[in-house]
């Protein structure tokens, strides 16, 4: 029985900044951002949006009467949780008007947990093949204004239906996970911005990719030649290049060049949005499927990484109807509007954060289908517009 990704959809905010303008504001050569980091634009988050509204917006694109009837579980993978106890999946289930007889949970392990959610979902479907699991990878990457990590911020959500007989990607049985207790990136409970040791984290990422890929190839007897392309976790697009080149080294043959070209295709959307944490790998997968040279029957590799640290390499076979089962990411990105750096900074400092007071946001300028209206009696208030 084939189990895997049946449909995929993406959502981000309606606003962005141009990183050449951010570079000018920060007194930095723009090439440091656009070439050195590999980013062109970055999603800007108004205070009326968070992982719940973004996750619900992405998931709504996937829901049909047939899907909702078969849906048994919602798993939200995030490191931008809005409550230390209550799962964001509960809020999303309510906003989407789904049946109460649905399991709803949240998973955490930095940027890796979206992959864990997919693997757990596969197990649920294997037990009950008639059921479908909704996996949502939603995050808002925050490092702070005028910090070294500012250029690697971003926001968005990727929603995926995991089912038997999938239409996008049939996941193969062999996967390799690798985890170690490391401090390359973390966010304490008292902080709204992450702490990162960037150089160290890059080295760990490369090592984890090498370790998981090598063991995968040993266990399966496959070679790099067997992959039409590899999708990477992309906290910034240059990171995927560092990982791939760590394996290819000086290779200049047809296989190596094909993998490089497919990597470039997988980076297209991430260059326009920024870091999605748990969703970055899967936005990269959507970008590869929509911008790369991919056809049904191709094998794609996927490398997932989450600081702290955990990595996993697995693979899947592209299905015949993959193209019709992906949301229109290009249209979503084209529908956004640019804001100035001053506006971005004001919005960045307007987030609900860890306030305890009652807050009511002005919703007039937010045209998204789901919004965060504010906070009352220590409870977040969400609305469908």
Short mmCIF file of N, CA and C in Angstrom, two decimals, residues 53-195:
data_model
loop_
_atom_site.label_atom_id
_atom_site.label_comp_id
_atom_site.label_asym_id
_atom_site.label_seq_id
_atom_site.Cartn_x
_atom_site.Cartn_y
_atom_site.Cartn_z
N UNK A 53 -3.61 31.46 12.36
CA UNK A 53 -4.30 32.03 11.19
C UNK A 53 -3.64 31.57 9.90
N UNK A 54 -2.31 31.51 9.88
CA UNK A 54 -1.60 31.07 8.68
C UNK A 54 -1.85 29.58 8.42
N UNK A 55 -1.83 28.77 9.48
CA UNK A 55 -2.09 27.35 9.32
C UNK A 55 -3.50 27.07 8.84
N UNK A 56 -4.48 27.79 9.38
CA UNK A 56 -5.86 27.61 8.95
C UNK A 56 -6.03 28.05 7.50
N UNK A 57 -5.35 29.13 7.11
CA UNK A 57 -5.46 29.63 5.74
C UNK A 57 -4.92 28.61 4.74
N UNK A 58 -3.78 27.99 5.07
CA UNK A 58 -3.22 26.96 4.18
C UNK A 58 -4.11 25.73 4.13
N UNK A 59 -4.58 25.29 5.30
CA UNK A 59 -5.38 24.06 5.36
C UNK A 59 -6.71 24.21 4.64
N UNK A 60 -7.31 25.39 4.71
CA UNK A 60 -8.62 25.59 4.08
C UNK A 60 -8.58 25.29 2.58
N UNK A 61 -7.43 25.50 1.95
CA UNK A 61 -7.30 25.26 0.52
C UNK A 61 -7.41 23.77 0.18
N UNK A 62 -7.22 22.91 1.18
CA UNK A 62 -7.21 21.47 0.94
C UNK A 62 -8.53 20.79 1.25
N UNK A 63 -9.39 21.49 1.97
CA UNK A 63 -10.58 20.83 2.52
C UNK A 63 -11.73 20.81 1.52
N UNK A 64 -12.21 19.61 1.27
CA UNK A 64 -13.42 19.36 0.48
C UNK A 64 -14.35 18.53 1.36
N UNK A 65 -15.61 18.40 1.01
CA UNK A 65 -16.50 17.55 1.81
C UNK A 65 -15.97 16.13 1.98
N UNK A 66 -15.37 15.59 0.92
CA UNK A 66 -14.83 14.23 1.01
C UNK A 66 -13.66 14.16 1.98
N UNK A 67 -12.77 15.16 1.94
CA UNK A 67 -11.61 15.17 2.83
C UNK A 67 -12.06 15.31 4.28
N UNK A 68 -12.95 16.24 4.55
CA UNK A 68 -13.38 16.46 5.93
C UNK A 68 -14.07 15.22 6.50
N UNK A 69 -14.73 14.46 5.66
CA UNK A 69 -15.40 13.24 6.12
C UNK A 69 -14.39 12.17 6.53
N UNK A 70 -13.24 12.14 5.86
CA UNK A 70 -12.23 11.12 6.13
C UNK A 70 -11.17 11.57 7.12
N UNK A 71 -11.19 12.84 7.51
CA UNK A 71 -10.13 13.40 8.35
C UNK A 71 -10.23 12.87 9.79
N UNK A 72 -9.14 12.26 10.26
CA UNK A 72 -9.15 11.69 11.62
C UNK A 72 -8.28 12.46 12.59
N UNK A 73 -7.27 13.18 12.07
CA UNK A 73 -6.26 13.78 12.93
C UNK A 73 -5.71 15.05 12.30
N UNK A 74 -5.43 16.03 13.16
CA UNK A 74 -4.70 17.23 12.75
C UNK A 74 -3.44 17.30 13.59
N UNK A 75 -2.30 17.39 12.92
CA UNK A 75 -1.02 17.56 13.62
C UNK A 75 -0.41 18.87 13.15
N UNK A 76 -0.15 19.77 14.08
CA UNK A 76 0.54 21.02 13.77
C UNK A 76 1.97 20.92 14.27
N UNK A 77 2.91 21.09 13.36
CA UNK A 77 4.33 21.09 13.70
C UNK A 77 4.79 22.54 13.73
N UNK A 78 5.36 22.97 14.84
CA UNK A 78 5.75 24.37 14.96
C UNK A 78 6.76 24.55 16.08
N UNK A 79 7.58 25.58 15.96
CA UNK A 79 8.38 26.03 17.09
C UNK A 79 7.99 27.46 17.46
N UNK A 80 6.80 27.89 16.99
CA UNK A 80 6.26 29.21 17.31
C UNK A 80 4.94 29.07 18.04
N UNK A 81 4.90 28.13 18.97
CA UNK A 81 3.66 27.85 19.69
C UNK A 81 3.12 29.07 20.42
N UNK A 82 1.79 29.16 20.53
CA UNK A 82 1.18 30.33 21.16
C UNK A 82 0.65 30.00 22.55
N UNK A 83 0.89 28.78 23.02
CA UNK A 83 0.46 28.37 24.36
C UNK A 83 1.34 27.21 24.79
N UNK A 84 1.75 27.21 26.06
CA UNK A 84 2.61 26.14 26.56
C UNK A 84 1.84 24.86 26.87
N UNK A 85 0.51 24.92 26.80
CA UNK A 85 -0.30 23.76 27.12
C UNK A 85 -1.23 23.38 25.97
N UNK A 86 -2.02 24.32 25.52
CA UNK A 86 -3.05 24.05 24.51
C UNK A 86 -2.45 24.02 23.12
N UNK A 87 -2.76 22.97 22.36
CA UNK A 87 -2.20 22.81 21.02
C UNK A 87 -2.84 23.80 20.04
N UNK A 88 -2.03 24.38 19.19
CA UNK A 88 -2.54 25.27 18.15
C UNK A 88 -3.50 24.54 17.21
N UNK A 89 -3.36 23.21 17.10
CA UNK A 89 -4.26 22.43 16.26
C UNK A 89 -5.71 22.54 16.71
N UNK A 90 -5.93 22.72 18.02
CA UNK A 90 -7.29 22.87 18.53
C UNK A 90 -7.93 24.15 17.98
N UNK A 91 -7.16 25.24 18.01
CA UNK A 91 -7.67 26.51 17.48
C UNK A 91 -7.97 26.39 15.97
N UNK A 92 -7.05 25.75 15.26
CA UNK A 92 -7.22 25.62 13.81
C UNK A 92 -8.44 24.76 13.48
N UNK A 93 -8.61 23.68 14.22
CA UNK A 93 -9.79 22.82 14.02
C UNK A 93 -11.07 23.62 14.18
N UNK A 94 -11.10 24.47 15.19
CA UNK A 94 -12.30 25.28 15.43
C UNK A 94 -12.52 26.29 14.31
N UNK A 95 -11.46 26.97 13.90
CA UNK A 95 -11.60 27.97 12.83
C UNK A 95 -12.10 27.33 11.53
N UNK A 96 -11.68 26.11 11.26
CA UNK A 96 -12.07 25.42 10.03
C UNK A 96 -13.44 24.76 10.13
N UNK A 97 -14.04 24.80 11.32
CA UNK A 97 -15.36 24.22 11.50
C UNK A 97 -15.39 22.72 11.36
N UNK A 98 -14.34 22.05 11.80
CA UNK A 98 -14.24 20.59 11.64
C UNK A 98 -14.94 19.86 12.77
N UNK A 99 -15.24 18.59 12.50
CA UNK A 99 -15.95 17.75 13.45
C UNK A 99 -15.16 17.62 14.76
N UNK A 100 -15.90 17.52 15.87
CA UNK A 100 -15.23 17.39 17.17
C UNK A 100 -14.59 16.02 17.37
N UNK A 101 -14.99 15.04 16.58
CA UNK A 101 -14.40 13.70 16.72
C UNK A 101 -13.14 13.60 15.87
N UNK A 102 -12.22 14.52 16.12
CA UNK A 102 -10.93 14.57 15.42
C UNK A 102 -9.83 14.77 16.45
N UNK A 103 -8.78 14.00 16.33
CA UNK A 103 -7.60 14.13 17.19
C UNK A 103 -6.83 15.39 16.77
N UNK A 104 -6.37 16.20 17.74
CA UNK A 104 -5.65 17.44 17.42
C UNK A 104 -4.47 17.60 18.37
N UNK A 105 -3.25 17.62 17.82
CA UNK A 105 -2.05 17.70 18.65
C UNK A 105 -1.02 18.62 18.00
N UNK A 106 -0.02 18.99 18.78
CA UNK A 106 1.08 19.84 18.32
C UNK A 106 2.40 19.14 18.59
N UNK A 107 3.34 19.25 17.65
CA UNK A 107 4.66 18.63 17.77
C UNK A 107 5.76 19.68 17.77
N UNK A 108 6.84 19.41 18.51
CA UNK A 108 7.96 20.35 18.56
C UNK A 108 9.29 19.62 18.51
N UNK A 109 10.15 20.03 17.63
CA UNK A 109 11.60 19.79 17.65
C UNK A 109 12.19 20.71 16.59
N UNK A 110 12.25 21.98 16.96
CA UNK A 110 12.80 22.99 16.06
C UNK A 110 12.19 22.83 14.66
N UNK A 111 13.02 22.94 13.62
CA UNK A 111 12.51 22.91 12.25
C UNK A 111 12.22 21.50 11.74
N UNK A 112 12.54 20.50 12.52
CA UNK A 112 12.40 19.11 12.08
C UNK A 112 10.99 18.55 12.22
N UNK A 113 10.17 19.09 13.11
CA UNK A 113 8.96 18.39 13.53
C UNK A 113 7.92 18.22 12.42
N UNK A 114 7.99 18.99 11.34
CA UNK A 114 7.09 18.75 10.22
C UNK A 114 7.29 17.37 9.63
N UNK A 115 8.55 16.94 9.58
CA UNK A 115 8.86 15.59 9.08
C UNK A 115 8.40 14.53 10.06
N UNK A 116 8.60 14.77 11.35
CA UNK A 116 8.10 13.82 12.35
C UNK A 116 6.58 13.67 12.22
N UNK A 117 5.89 14.79 12.00
CA UNK A 117 4.43 14.74 11.86
C UNK A 117 4.02 13.88 10.67
N UNK A 118 4.74 14.01 9.56
CA UNK A 118 4.42 13.20 8.38
C UNK A 118 4.65 11.72 8.66
N UNK A 119 5.75 11.40 9.33
CA UNK A 119 6.03 9.99 9.63
C UNK A 119 5.00 9.41 10.60
N UNK A 120 4.60 10.20 11.60
CA UNK A 120 3.57 9.72 12.53
C UNK A 120 2.24 9.54 11.79
N UNK A 121 1.95 10.48 10.88
CA UNK A 121 0.71 10.40 10.10
C UNK A 121 0.69 9.14 9.24
N UNK A 122 1.83 8.79 8.66
CA UNK A 122 1.91 7.57 7.86
C UNK A 122 1.52 6.35 8.69
N UNK A 123 1.96 6.32 9.93
CA UNK A 123 1.61 5.21 10.81
C UNK A 123 0.12 5.14 11.08
N UNK A 124 -0.51 6.29 11.29
CA UNK A 124 -1.95 6.33 11.53
C UNK A 124 -2.72 5.83 10.30
N UNK A 125 -2.27 6.25 9.13
CA UNK A 125 -2.95 5.83 7.90
C UNK A 125 -2.74 4.33 7.65
N UNK A 126 -1.55 3.83 7.98
CA UNK A 126 -1.30 2.40 7.82
C UNK A 126 -2.25 1.57 8.67
N UNK A 127 -2.58 2.08 9.86
CA UNK A 127 -3.53 1.38 10.73
C UNK A 127 -4.96 1.49 10.22
N UNK A 128 -5.28 2.64 9.61
CA UNK A 128 -6.64 2.89 9.13
C UNK A 128 -6.56 3.53 7.75
N UNK A 129 -6.40 2.74 6.70
CA UNK A 129 -6.16 3.27 5.36
C UNK A 129 -7.28 4.15 4.82
N UNK A 130 -8.47 4.05 5.38
CA UNK A 130 -9.58 4.87 4.89
C UNK A 130 -9.52 6.29 5.44
N UNK A 131 -8.62 6.54 6.39
CA UNK A 131 -8.55 7.85 7.04
C UNK A 131 -7.48 8.74 6.41
N UNK A 132 -7.64 10.04 6.61
CA UNK A 132 -6.68 11.04 6.15
C UNK A 132 -6.21 11.85 7.34
N UNK A 133 -4.92 12.22 7.35
CA UNK A 133 -4.35 13.05 8.41
C UNK A 133 -3.92 14.38 7.81
N UNK A 134 -4.29 15.45 8.47
CA UNK A 134 -3.88 16.80 8.06
C UNK A 134 -2.65 17.20 8.86
N UNK A 135 -1.55 17.44 8.16
CA UNK A 135 -0.31 17.91 8.78
C UNK A 135 -0.10 19.36 8.37
N UNK A 136 0.12 20.22 9.35
CA UNK A 136 0.37 21.64 9.09
C UNK A 136 1.70 22.01 9.71
N UNK A 137 2.62 22.51 8.88
CA UNK A 137 3.91 23.03 9.36
C UNK A 137 3.83 24.55 9.28
N UNK A 138 3.72 25.21 10.43
CA UNK A 138 3.49 26.66 10.45
C UNK A 138 4.44 27.32 11.44
N UNK A 139 5.08 28.40 10.99
CA UNK A 139 6.03 29.08 11.87
C UNK A 139 6.22 30.54 11.49
N UNK A 140 6.70 31.30 12.48
CA UNK A 140 7.14 32.67 12.28
C UNK A 140 8.56 32.76 12.84
N UNK A 141 9.52 32.98 11.96
CA UNK A 141 10.93 33.04 12.37
C UNK A 141 11.27 34.47 12.79
N UNK A 142 11.67 34.63 14.04
CA UNK A 142 12.01 35.95 14.59
C UNK A 142 13.39 35.89 15.24
N UNK A 143 14.26 36.82 14.87
CA UNK A 143 15.57 36.93 15.50
C UNK A 143 15.82 38.33 16.07
N UNK A 144 14.96 39.27 15.73
CA UNK A 144 15.11 40.63 16.25
C UNK A 144 15.57 41.60 15.19
N UNK A 145 15.20 42.86 15.37
CA UNK A 145 15.60 43.92 14.44
C UNK A 145 17.08 44.21 14.57
N UNK A 146 17.72 44.44 13.42
CA UNK A 146 19.13 44.82 13.38
C UNK A 146 20.02 43.82 14.11
N UNK A 147 19.73 42.53 13.92
CA UNK A 147 20.55 41.46 14.48
C UNK A 147 21.15 40.67 13.32
N UNK A 148 22.19 39.87 13.57
CA UNK A 148 22.77 39.06 12.49
C UNK A 148 21.77 38.11 11.84
N UNK A 149 20.76 37.65 12.60
CA UNK A 149 19.79 36.71 12.06
C UNK A 149 18.59 37.36 11.40
N UNK A 150 18.55 38.70 11.40
CA UNK A 150 17.36 39.38 10.87
C UNK A 150 17.04 38.99 9.44
N UNK A 151 18.07 38.82 8.63
CA UNK A 151 17.86 38.52 7.21
C UNK A 151 17.33 37.11 6.98
N UNK A 152 17.35 36.26 8.01
CA UNK A 152 16.82 34.90 7.88
C UNK A 152 15.49 34.73 8.61
N UNK A 153 14.75 35.82 8.74
CA UNK A 153 13.40 35.73 9.29
C UNK A 153 12.41 35.37 8.17
N UNK A 154 11.16 35.12 8.53
CA UNK A 154 10.15 34.78 7.55
C UNK A 154 8.92 34.24 8.23
N UNK A 155 7.90 33.88 7.44
CA UNK A 155 6.67 33.38 8.02
C UNK A 155 5.84 32.67 6.97
N UNK A 156 5.10 31.65 7.41
CA UNK A 156 4.20 30.96 6.49
C UNK A 156 3.81 29.60 7.02
N UNK A 157 2.99 28.91 6.24
CA UNK A 157 2.52 27.58 6.61
C UNK A 157 2.37 26.73 5.37
N UNK A 158 2.71 25.46 5.50
CA UNK A 158 2.46 24.46 4.47
C UNK A 158 1.55 23.40 5.08
N UNK A 159 0.40 23.18 4.44
CA UNK A 159 -0.54 22.16 4.89
C UNK A 159 -0.48 20.98 3.92
N UNK A 160 -0.55 19.77 4.48
CA UNK A 160 -0.44 18.56 3.67
C UNK A 160 -1.45 17.52 4.13
N UNK A 161 -2.05 16.84 3.19
CA UNK A 161 -2.91 15.71 3.50
C UNK A 161 -2.10 14.43 3.31
N UNK A 162 -2.07 13.60 4.34
CA UNK A 162 -1.35 12.32 4.29
C UNK A 162 -2.40 11.22 4.18
N UNK A 163 -2.28 10.41 3.13
CA UNK A 163 -3.32 9.40 2.89
C UNK A 163 -2.75 8.20 2.15
N UNK A 164 -3.55 7.17 2.03
CA UNK A 164 -3.23 6.05 1.14
C UNK A 164 -3.47 6.49 -0.30
N UNK A 165 -2.76 5.86 -1.23
CA UNK A 165 -2.88 6.19 -2.65
C UNK A 165 -2.75 7.69 -2.90
N UNK A 166 -1.64 8.29 -2.48
CA UNK A 166 -1.48 9.75 -2.56
C UNK A 166 -1.30 10.24 -3.99
N UNK A 167 -1.64 11.51 -4.22
CA UNK A 167 -1.55 12.09 -5.55
C UNK A 167 -0.27 12.87 -5.80
N UNK A 168 0.50 13.21 -4.75
CA UNK A 168 1.70 14.03 -4.93
C UNK A 168 2.98 13.20 -4.78
N UNK A 169 3.18 12.58 -3.63
CA UNK A 169 4.43 11.88 -3.35
C UNK A 169 4.16 10.64 -2.52
N UNK A 170 4.50 9.46 -3.05
CA UNK A 170 4.42 8.22 -2.28
C UNK A 170 5.72 8.05 -1.52
N UNK A 171 5.66 8.07 -0.20
CA UNK A 171 6.86 8.02 0.62
C UNK A 171 7.37 6.59 0.72
N UNK A 172 8.66 6.41 0.47
CA UNK A 172 9.27 5.08 0.52
C UNK A 172 9.55 4.67 1.96
N UNK A 173 9.64 3.38 2.24
CA UNK A 173 9.72 2.91 3.63
C UNK A 173 11.00 3.27 4.36
N UNK A 174 12.12 3.36 3.66
CA UNK A 174 13.40 3.58 4.36
C UNK A 174 13.61 5.06 4.66
N UNK A 175 13.88 5.35 5.92
CA UNK A 175 14.28 6.70 6.32
C UNK A 175 15.36 6.57 7.39
N UNK A 176 16.17 7.59 7.51
CA UNK A 176 17.26 7.59 8.50
C UNK A 176 17.15 8.84 9.34
N UNK A 177 16.97 8.65 10.64
CA UNK A 177 16.93 9.76 11.59
C UNK A 177 18.23 9.80 12.40
N UNK A 178 18.61 10.99 12.81
CA UNK A 178 19.86 11.17 13.55
C UNK A 178 19.66 12.34 14.50
N UNK A 179 19.90 12.14 15.80
CA UNK A 179 19.68 13.21 16.77
C UNK A 179 20.80 13.25 17.80
N UNK A 180 21.16 14.49 18.19
CA UNK A 180 22.17 14.72 19.22
C UNK A 180 21.78 15.94 20.03
N UNK A 181 22.19 15.97 21.29
CA UNK A 181 21.90 17.10 22.17
C UNK A 181 22.94 18.19 21.94
N UNK A 182 22.58 19.20 21.14
CA UNK A 182 23.49 20.28 20.78
C UNK A 182 22.82 21.63 21.01
N UNK A 183 23.61 22.69 21.13
CA UNK A 183 23.08 24.03 21.35
C UNK A 183 23.51 24.94 20.20
N UNK A 184 22.98 24.67 19.02
CA UNK A 184 23.28 25.54 17.88
C UNK A 184 22.20 26.60 17.67
N UNK A 185 21.01 26.36 18.25
CA UNK A 185 19.88 27.27 18.10
C UNK A 185 18.84 26.87 19.14
N UNK A 186 18.23 27.87 19.80
CA UNK A 186 17.19 27.57 20.77
C UNK A 186 16.43 28.85 21.10
N UNK A 187 15.27 28.69 21.73
CA UNK A 187 14.49 29.85 22.17
C UNK A 187 13.92 29.54 23.55
N UNK A 188 14.47 30.14 24.59
CA UNK A 188 13.97 29.90 25.95
C UNK A 188 12.51 30.32 26.10
N UNK A 189 11.84 29.79 27.10
CA UNK A 189 10.43 30.09 27.32
C UNK A 189 10.17 31.58 27.52
N UNK A 190 11.16 32.29 28.03
CA UNK A 190 10.95 33.71 28.32
C UNK A 190 11.24 34.61 27.11
N UNK A 191 11.61 34.04 25.97
CA UNK A 191 12.04 34.85 24.83
C UNK A 191 11.08 34.72 23.65
N UNK A 192 10.90 35.83 22.92
CA UNK A 192 10.12 35.80 21.68
C UNK A 192 11.02 35.73 20.45
N UNK A 193 12.32 35.93 20.65
CA UNK A 193 13.28 35.81 19.55
C UNK A 193 14.25 34.67 19.84
N UNK A 194 14.68 34.01 18.76
CA UNK A 194 15.56 32.86 18.90
C UNK A 194 17.01 33.28 19.16
N UNK A 195 17.76 32.36 19.73
CA UNK A 195 19.21 32.52 19.94
C UNK A 195 19.90 31.51 19.05
#
